[in-house]
Amino acid sequence: MKYKIKSRIWIEADNNVLLGEGRVHLLKAIQETGSLSKAARSLNLSYKKAWNLLDSVNKSAKKPVTVNSIGGKGGGGAQLTDYGLSLIRAFDEINKNCWDFLDKQLEKIEHI
Amino acid sequence: MKYKIKSRIWIEADNNVLLGEGRVHLLKAIQETGSLSKAARSLNLSYKKAWNLLDSVNKSAKKPVTVNSIGGKGGGGAQLTDYGLSLIRAFDEINKNCWDFLDKQLEKIEHI
DNA sequence: AATCGTTATATCTAAGCAAATATAGCGAAA
DNA sequence: TTTCGCTATATTTGCTTAGATATAACGATT
């Protein structure tokens, strides 16, 4: 039996969570489906929860992460801004780097 | 306004959490006070919660992390084993390294 | 003007988890 | 043999949080 090191990182703005793993999943699903409600369904979360998450992200980010439209063809929709895309890219990169880093730290506990 | 990167790491054994920040706090308080109930009081957590945490730690670790004595002078007590001490040391070191690492990653988001 | 699938929001209900409470058992020491 | 403060554990109570439900508003298209 071996010990494992796990981690979770997130980006904060003004002591509010801006982006964590769940929020990134949601944003990616919005990118793929073109709407918040479809994204919520695809991730098996209630529309309300998804809306709260997205609202919180947009409120704490420096610039809008999505553009949401109400009404019109198809009832409306949501899509990521370039800013949102660059945030996701940065998060993914830092997250991966963190995993790799912790992998190297494993040697510090493997003899324990 | 600047974005910050926060993180949390923990050590798992067999998909159970072995050590996280809260558990390390508890173990350190046990070390200082010599008893689980005193440690719980000093950290403002209920004895039950503290006991559950310690029980879980001892159950998932390869070797006992504390030695608990019931009855006797002073009613009993708990103290860390050498093994427990080395676990705490390893956790603290890895945790600190992780923070330092993420500090360096900050440059990846400071322009966003 | 009617339709449609959204976004947006309020309200109520259920469930899970944390906290409080209670109590048994222990063993050294007086 | 009684006292003491602790470990150990069960049970209940309360509170927060998640989930379900309902509904208003929107605007391009027909």
Short mmCIF file of N, CA and C in Angstrom, two decimals, chain B residues 15 26 31 34 39 42 45 48 68-69 76 84 94 99-100:
data_model
loop_
_atom_site.label_atom_id
_atom_site.label_comp_id
_atom_site.label_asym_id
_atom_site.label_seq_id
_atom_site.Cartn_x
_atom_site.Cartn_y
_atom_site.Cartn_z
N ASN B 15 -7.59 5.40 -1.03
CA ASN B 15 -8.72 6.28 -1.33
C ASN B 15 -9.38 6.89 -0.09
N LEU B 26 -4.84 19.17 14.26
CA LEU B 26 -5.25 18.39 15.42
C LEU B 26 -4.06 17.64 16.02
N GLN B 31 0.03 17.01 20.32
CA GLN B 31 1.43 17.05 20.73
C GLN B 31 1.65 18.07 21.83
N GLY B 34 -1.05 16.96 25.08
CA GLY B 34 -0.94 15.63 25.68
C GLY B 34 -2.25 14.88 25.77
N ALA B 39 -6.82 18.98 23.17
CA ALA B 39 -6.54 19.45 21.82
C ALA B 39 -7.82 19.94 21.16
N SER B 42 -8.83 23.26 22.51
CA SER B 42 -7.97 24.36 22.07
C SER B 42 -8.25 24.74 20.62
N LEU B 45 -13.11 22.53 18.51
CA LEU B 45 -13.97 21.54 17.87
C LEU B 45 -14.48 20.57 18.92
N LYS B 48 -16.15 14.91 19.85
CA LYS B 48 -16.55 13.84 18.94
C LYS B 48 -15.90 13.99 17.57
N ASN B 68 -2.91 6.15 22.54
CA ASN B 68 -3.94 6.69 23.43
C ASN B 68 -4.04 5.80 24.66
N SER B 69 -4.09 6.42 25.82
CA SER B 69 -4.25 5.64 27.05
C SER B 69 -5.53 6.05 27.76
N GLY B 76 -6.01 9.64 31.61
CA GLY B 76 -5.54 9.11 30.34
C GLY B 76 -4.90 10.20 29.51
N GLY B 84 4.04 9.30 13.68
CA GLY B 84 3.15 10.45 13.50
C GLY B 84 3.93 11.73 13.27
N ILE B 94 6.01 19.28 2.20
CA ILE B 94 5.41 19.23 0.86
C ILE B 94 4.45 20.39 0.66
N TRP B 99 3.15 25.65 -1.98
CA TRP B 99 2.86 27.09 -1.99
C TRP B 99 3.92 27.86 -2.77
N ASP B 100 5.19 27.54 -2.48
CA ASP B 100 6.27 28.24 -3.17
C ASP B 100 6.15 28.02 -4.67
#
